[in-house]
Amino acid sequence: MPDAPISPILTEQGGVSKWGKEGMPLKAFDADLSNFDQVFGEFTKSETPEGSPSEPRQLKFLLFLADKDPSTNRSWCPDCNVAEPIIYEKLEASNSNLVLLRAYVGDRPTWRNPSHPWRVDPRFKLKGVPTLIRWENDAVAGRLEDYEAHIGDKIDSILASN
């Protein structure tokens, strides 16, 4: 499989970028195990729950991914390599005001540990990567697990769900 083009959403770990359609930016946060709590706090603080005419309601998503090898910029997880560009394409095409937190689970041995923090965290209960979660009212409002996170219609559905 050829390398997918790098999406403009990519930022440095822990960084924030604004990107997207004019008037509908996508705010992106990146986190790993070492800084997740801090970045997650910023992600949740950036909410505009009810929205207003001048500031439309933000849709919040968490995308849990396997780490990338710095020498190849490719993930050790084949499912992540397939799903990631499709997810970004769908987010780019959305007319919604989106906030995305990409959380990197670590290398393969770290992720395979049954005690991985995000496997046992009652908020996330991760079973596989990639996992795309729609986050509303401090809880999971929808999720796509590893086996379905690459399916465009399912991504569209989680983007559109109320």
PDB file of C-alpha atoms in Angstrom:
ATOM      1  CA  MET A   1       0.000   0.000   0.000  1.00  0.00           C
ATOM      2  CA  PRO A   2       1.495   3.395  -0.945  1.00  0.00           C
ATOM      3  CA  ASP A   3       2.051   5.998   1.731  1.00  0.00           C
ATOM      4  CA  ALA A   4      -0.954   8.226   2.253  1.00  0.00           C
ATOM      5  CA  PRO A   5      -0.367  11.956   1.921  1.00  0.00           C
ATOM      6  CA  ILE A   6       0.187  13.709   5.216  1.00  0.00           C
ATOM      7  CA  SER A   7      -2.915  15.626   6.174  1.00  0.00           C
ATOM      8  CA  PRO A   8      -2.690  19.309   7.127  1.00  0.00           C
ATOM      9  CA  ILE A   9      -4.191  18.377  10.508  1.00  0.00           C
ATOM     10  CA  LEU A  10      -0.897  16.947  11.760  1.00  0.00           C
ATOM     11  CA  THR A  11       0.717  18.877  14.599  1.00  0.00           C
ATOM     12  CA  GLU A  12       3.549  18.365  17.039  1.00  0.00           C
ATOM     13  CA  GLN A  13       2.664  16.211  20.041  1.00  0.00           C
ATOM     14  CA  GLY A  14       0.990  18.368  22.646  1.00  0.00           C
ATOM     15  CA  GLY A  15       0.475  21.093  20.061  1.00  0.00           C
ATOM     16  CA  VAL A  16      -2.687  22.690  18.812  1.00  0.00           C
ATOM     17  CA  SER A  17      -3.483  23.674  15.265  1.00  0.00           C
ATOM     18  CA  LYS A  18      -6.434  25.319  13.616  1.00  0.00           C
ATOM     19  CA  TRP A  19      -7.281  24.095  10.191  1.00  0.00           C
ATOM     20  CA  GLY A  20     -10.307  23.438   8.029  1.00  0.00           C
ATOM     21  CA  LYS A  21     -12.840  25.280   5.965  1.00  0.00           C
ATOM     22  CA  GLU A  22     -13.011  29.044   6.171  1.00  0.00           C
ATOM     23  CA  GLY A  23     -15.249  29.872   9.120  1.00  0.00           C
ATOM     24  CA  MET A  24     -15.305  26.269  10.392  1.00  0.00           C
ATOM     25  CA  PRO A  25     -11.873  25.533  11.833  1.00  0.00           C
ATOM     26  CA  LEU A  26     -10.783  22.177  13.109  1.00  0.00           C
ATOM     27  CA  LYS A  27      -8.880  22.564  16.321  1.00  0.00           C
ATOM     28  CA  ALA A  28      -6.528  19.612  16.775  1.00  0.00           C
ATOM     29  CA  PHE A  29      -4.782  18.480  19.938  1.00  0.00           C
ATOM     30  CA  ASP A  30      -2.117  15.755  20.109  1.00  0.00           C
ATOM     31  CA  ALA A  31      -1.334  13.786  23.254  1.00  0.00           C
ATOM     32  CA  ASP A  32       0.458  10.692  24.428  1.00  0.00           C
ATOM     33  CA  LEU A  33       0.487   8.862  27.754  1.00  0.00           C
ATOM     34  CA  SER A  34       2.874  11.361  29.314  1.00  0.00           C
ATOM     35  CA  ASN A  35       0.773  14.483  28.695  1.00  0.00           C
ATOM     36  CA  PHE A  36      -2.737  13.148  28.128  1.00  0.00           C
ATOM     37  CA  ASP A  37      -4.358  14.482  31.309  1.00  0.00           C
ATOM     38  CA  GLN A  38      -3.142  18.023  30.636  1.00  0.00           C
ATOM     39  CA  VAL A  39      -4.091  17.965  26.940  1.00  0.00           C
ATOM     40  CA  PHE A  40      -7.447  16.284  27.671  1.00  0.00           C
ATOM     41  CA  GLY A  41      -8.168  19.101  30.124  1.00  0.00           C
ATOM     42  CA  GLU A  42      -7.505  21.682  27.400  1.00  0.00           C
ATOM     43  CA  PHE A  43      -9.609  19.654  24.945  1.00  0.00           C
ATOM     44  CA  THR A  44     -12.587  19.552  27.301  1.00  0.00           C
ATOM     45  CA  LYS A  45     -12.200  23.240  28.289  1.00  0.00           C
ATOM     46  CA  SER A  46     -12.461  24.304  24.665  1.00  0.00           C
ATOM     47  CA  GLU A  47     -16.154  23.392  24.674  1.00  0.00           C
ATOM     48  CA  THR A  48     -18.962  25.640  23.594  1.00  0.00           C
ATOM     49  CA  PRO A  49     -21.813  23.379  24.771  1.00  0.00           C
ATOM     50  CA  GLU A  50     -24.833  25.270  23.540  1.00  0.00           C
ATOM     51  CA  GLY A  51     -23.173  27.309  20.832  1.00  0.00           C
ATOM     52  CA  SER A  52     -24.413  30.706  19.785  1.00  0.00           C
ATOM     53  CA  PRO A  53     -25.006  32.507  16.507  1.00  0.00           C
ATOM     54  CA  SER A  54     -21.447  33.823  16.627  1.00  0.00           C
ATOM     55  CA  GLU A  55     -19.878  30.582  17.927  1.00  0.00           C
ATOM     56  CA  PRO A  56     -21.519  27.387  16.663  1.00  0.00           C
ATOM     57  CA  ARG A  57     -21.482  24.326  18.877  1.00  0.00           C
ATOM     58  CA  GLN A  58     -18.275  22.319  18.598  1.00  0.00           C
ATOM     59  CA  LEU A  59     -18.309  18.617  17.882  1.00  0.00           C
ATOM     60  CA  LYS A  60     -15.560  16.874  19.844  1.00  0.00           C
ATOM     61  CA  PHE A  61     -13.783  13.707  18.796  1.00  0.00           C
ATOM     62  CA  LEU A  62     -11.018  11.600  20.298  1.00  0.00           C
ATOM     63  CA  LEU A  63      -8.971   9.471  17.943  1.00  0.00           C
ATOM     64  CA  PHE A  64      -6.831   6.843  19.643  1.00  0.00           C
ATOM     65  CA  LEU A  65      -3.941   5.771  17.423  1.00  0.00           C
ATOM     66  CA  ALA A  66      -0.782   3.702  17.581  1.00  0.00           C
ATOM     67  CA  ASP A  67       2.515   5.589  17.653  1.00  0.00           C
ATOM     68  CA  LYS A  68       4.330   6.319  14.407  1.00  0.00           C
ATOM     69  CA  ASP A  69       7.872   5.265  13.650  1.00  0.00           C
ATOM     70  CA  PRO A  70       9.781   8.566  13.282  1.00  0.00           C
ATOM     71  CA  SER A  71      11.936   7.146  10.484  1.00  0.00           C
ATOM     72  CA  THR A  72       8.929   6.221   8.297  1.00  0.00           C
ATOM     73  CA  ASN A  73       6.124   8.393   9.699  1.00  0.00           C
ATOM     74  CA  ARG A  74       3.990   5.229   9.528  1.00  0.00           C
ATOM     75  CA  SER A  75       2.233   3.583  12.401  1.00  0.00           C
ATOM     76  CA  TRP A  76       3.125   0.104  13.626  1.00  0.00           C
ATOM     77  CA  CYS A  77      -0.645  -0.569  13.404  1.00  0.00           C
ATOM     78  CA  PRO A  78      -1.845  -1.450   9.887  1.00  0.00           C
ATOM     79  CA  ASP A  79      -5.460  -0.558  10.761  1.00  0.00           C
ATOM     80  CA  CYS A  80      -4.357   2.930  11.817  1.00  0.00           C
ATOM     81  CA  ASN A  81      -2.531   3.408   8.512  1.00  0.00           C
ATOM     82  CA  VAL A  82      -5.736   2.549   6.640  1.00  0.00           C
ATOM     83  CA  ALA A  83      -8.242   4.455   8.793  1.00  0.00           C
ATOM     84  CA  GLU A  84      -6.359   7.647   9.586  1.00  0.00           C
ATOM     85  CA  PRO A  85      -6.448   9.245   6.102  1.00  0.00           C
ATOM     86  CA  ILE A  86     -10.123   8.303   5.660  1.00  0.00           C
ATOM     87  CA  ILE A  87     -11.042   9.833   9.020  1.00  0.00           C
ATOM     88  CA  TYR A  88      -9.148  13.044   8.197  1.00  0.00           C
ATOM     89  CA  GLU A  89     -10.802  13.238   4.781  1.00  0.00           C
ATOM     90  CA  LYS A  90     -14.244  12.977   6.401  1.00  0.00           C
ATOM     91  CA  LEU A  91     -13.372  15.575   9.052  1.00  0.00           C
ATOM     92  CA  GLU A  92     -12.050  17.925   6.348  1.00  0.00           C
ATOM     93  CA  ALA A  93     -15.292  17.549   4.392  1.00  0.00           C
ATOM     94  CA  SER A  94     -17.500  18.304   7.399  1.00  0.00           C
ATOM     95  CA  ASN A  95     -19.292  21.621   7.638  1.00  0.00           C
ATOM     96  CA  SER A  96     -19.277  21.360  11.435  1.00  0.00           C
ATOM     97  CA  ASN A  97     -17.077  23.149  13.935  1.00  0.00           C
ATOM     98  CA  LEU A  98     -14.812  20.270  15.043  1.00  0.00           C
ATOM     99  CA  VAL A  99     -12.291  19.666  17.806  1.00  0.00           C
ATOM    100  CA  LEU A 100     -10.086  16.580  17.573  1.00  0.00           C
ATOM    101  CA  LEU A 101      -7.823  15.062  20.188  1.00  0.00           C
ATOM    102  CA  ARG A 102      -5.429  12.492  18.778  1.00  0.00           C
ATOM    103  CA  ALA A 103      -4.140  10.283  21.568  1.00  0.00           C
ATOM    104  CA  TYR A 104      -1.184   8.037  20.784  1.00  0.00           C
ATOM    105  CA  VAL A 105      -1.269   4.754  22.745  1.00  0.00           C
ATOM    106  CA  GLY A 106       2.452   4.022  22.546  1.00  0.00           C
ATOM    107  CA  ASP A 107       4.550   1.359  20.892  1.00  0.00           C
ATOM    108  CA  ARG A 108       3.254  -2.169  20.350  1.00  0.00           C
ATOM    109  CA  PRO A 109       4.461  -3.627  23.705  1.00  0.00           C
ATOM    110  CA  THR A 110       3.019  -0.660  25.626  1.00  0.00           C
ATOM    111  CA  TRP A 111      -0.353  -1.022  23.902  1.00  0.00           C
ATOM    112  CA  ARG A 112      -0.474  -4.819  24.271  1.00  0.00           C
ATOM    113  CA  ASN A 113      -0.246  -4.541  28.063  1.00  0.00           C
ATOM    114  CA  PRO A 114      -3.719  -5.417  29.447  1.00  0.00           C
ATOM    115  CA  SER A 115      -3.176  -2.721  32.105  1.00  0.00           C
ATOM    116  CA  HIS A 116      -2.649   0.041  29.519  1.00  0.00           C
ATOM    117  CA  PRO A 117      -4.176   3.184  31.097  1.00  0.00           C
ATOM    118  CA  TRP A 118      -6.730   3.730  28.321  1.00  0.00           C
ATOM    119  CA  ARG A 119      -7.778   0.069  28.280  1.00  0.00           C
ATOM    120  CA  VAL A 120      -8.721   0.274  31.961  1.00  0.00           C
ATOM    121  CA  ASP A 121      -9.938   3.893  32.041  1.00  0.00           C
ATOM    122  CA  PRO A 122     -13.726   3.739  32.580  1.00  0.00           C
ATOM    123  CA  ARG A 123     -14.212   6.748  30.295  1.00  0.00           C
ATOM    124  CA  PHE A 124     -12.649   5.112  27.236  1.00  0.00           C
ATOM    125  CA  LYS A 125     -12.432   1.309  27.744  1.00  0.00           C
ATOM    126  CA  LEU A 126     -10.266   0.911  24.643  1.00  0.00           C
ATOM    127  CA  LYS A 127     -10.109  -2.499  23.042  1.00  0.00           C
ATOM    128  CA  GLY A 128      -8.261  -1.646  19.839  1.00  0.00           C
ATOM    129  CA  VAL A 129      -6.735   1.070  17.723  1.00  0.00           C
ATOM    130  CA  PRO A 130      -7.755   3.077  15.889  1.00  0.00           C
ATOM    131  CA  THR A 131     -10.817   4.052  17.907  1.00  0.00           C
ATOM    132  CA  LEU A 132     -12.794   7.194  17.075  1.00  0.00           C
ATOM    133  CA  ILE A 133     -14.984   8.546  19.884  1.00  0.00           C
ATOM    134  CA  ARG A 134     -17.517  11.344  19.756  1.00  0.00           C
ATOM    135  CA  TRP A 135     -17.312  13.149  23.106  1.00  0.00           C
ATOM    136  CA  GLU A 136     -20.325  15.054  24.468  1.00  0.00           C
ATOM    137  CA  ASN A 137     -21.253  16.145  27.979  1.00  0.00           C
ATOM    138  CA  ASP A 138     -18.110  14.573  29.456  1.00  0.00           C
ATOM    139  CA  ALA A 139     -18.990  11.133  28.111  1.00  0.00           C
ATOM    140  CA  VAL A 140     -18.789   8.894  25.050  1.00  0.00           C
ATOM    141  CA  ALA A 141     -21.687   9.757  22.734  1.00  0.00           C
ATOM    142  CA  GLY A 142     -20.592   7.435  19.927  1.00  0.00           C
ATOM    143  CA  ARG A 143     -17.635   5.306  18.951  1.00  0.00           C
ATOM    144  CA  LEU A 144     -16.100   3.436  16.072  1.00  0.00           C
ATOM    145  CA  GLU A 145     -13.841   0.558  17.049  1.00  0.00           C
ATOM    146  CA  ASP A 146     -10.742  -0.594  15.184  1.00  0.00           C
ATOM    147  CA  TYR A 147     -12.633  -2.943  12.847  1.00  0.00           C
ATOM    148  CA  GLU A 148     -14.991  -0.171  11.623  1.00  0.00           C
ATOM    149  CA  ALA A 149     -13.043   3.086  12.011  1.00  0.00           C
ATOM    150  CA  HIS A 150     -12.078   3.065   8.299  1.00  0.00           C
ATOM    151  CA  ILE A 151     -15.645   2.813   6.942  1.00  0.00           C
ATOM    152  CA  GLY A 152     -16.665   6.135   5.421  1.00  0.00           C
ATOM    153  CA  ASP A 153     -20.427   5.723   5.971  1.00  0.00           C
ATOM    154  CA  LYS A 154     -19.886   4.946   9.656  1.00  0.00           C
ATOM    155  CA  ILE A 155     -17.626   7.985  10.037  1.00  0.00           C
ATOM    156  CA  ASP A 156     -20.302  10.117   8.340  1.00  0.00           C
ATOM    157  CA  SER A 157     -22.862   8.704  10.744  1.00  0.00           C
ATOM    158  CA  ILE A 158     -20.867   9.511  13.879  1.00  0.00           C
ATOM    159  CA  LEU A 159     -20.210  13.014  12.520  1.00  0.00           C
ATOM    160  CA  ALA A 160     -23.945  13.557  11.932  1.00  0.00           C
ATOM    161  CA  SER A 161     -25.360  11.919  15.070  1.00  0.00           C
ATOM    162  CA  ASN A 162     -27.056  14.144  17.607  1.00  0.00           C
TER     163      ASN A 162
END
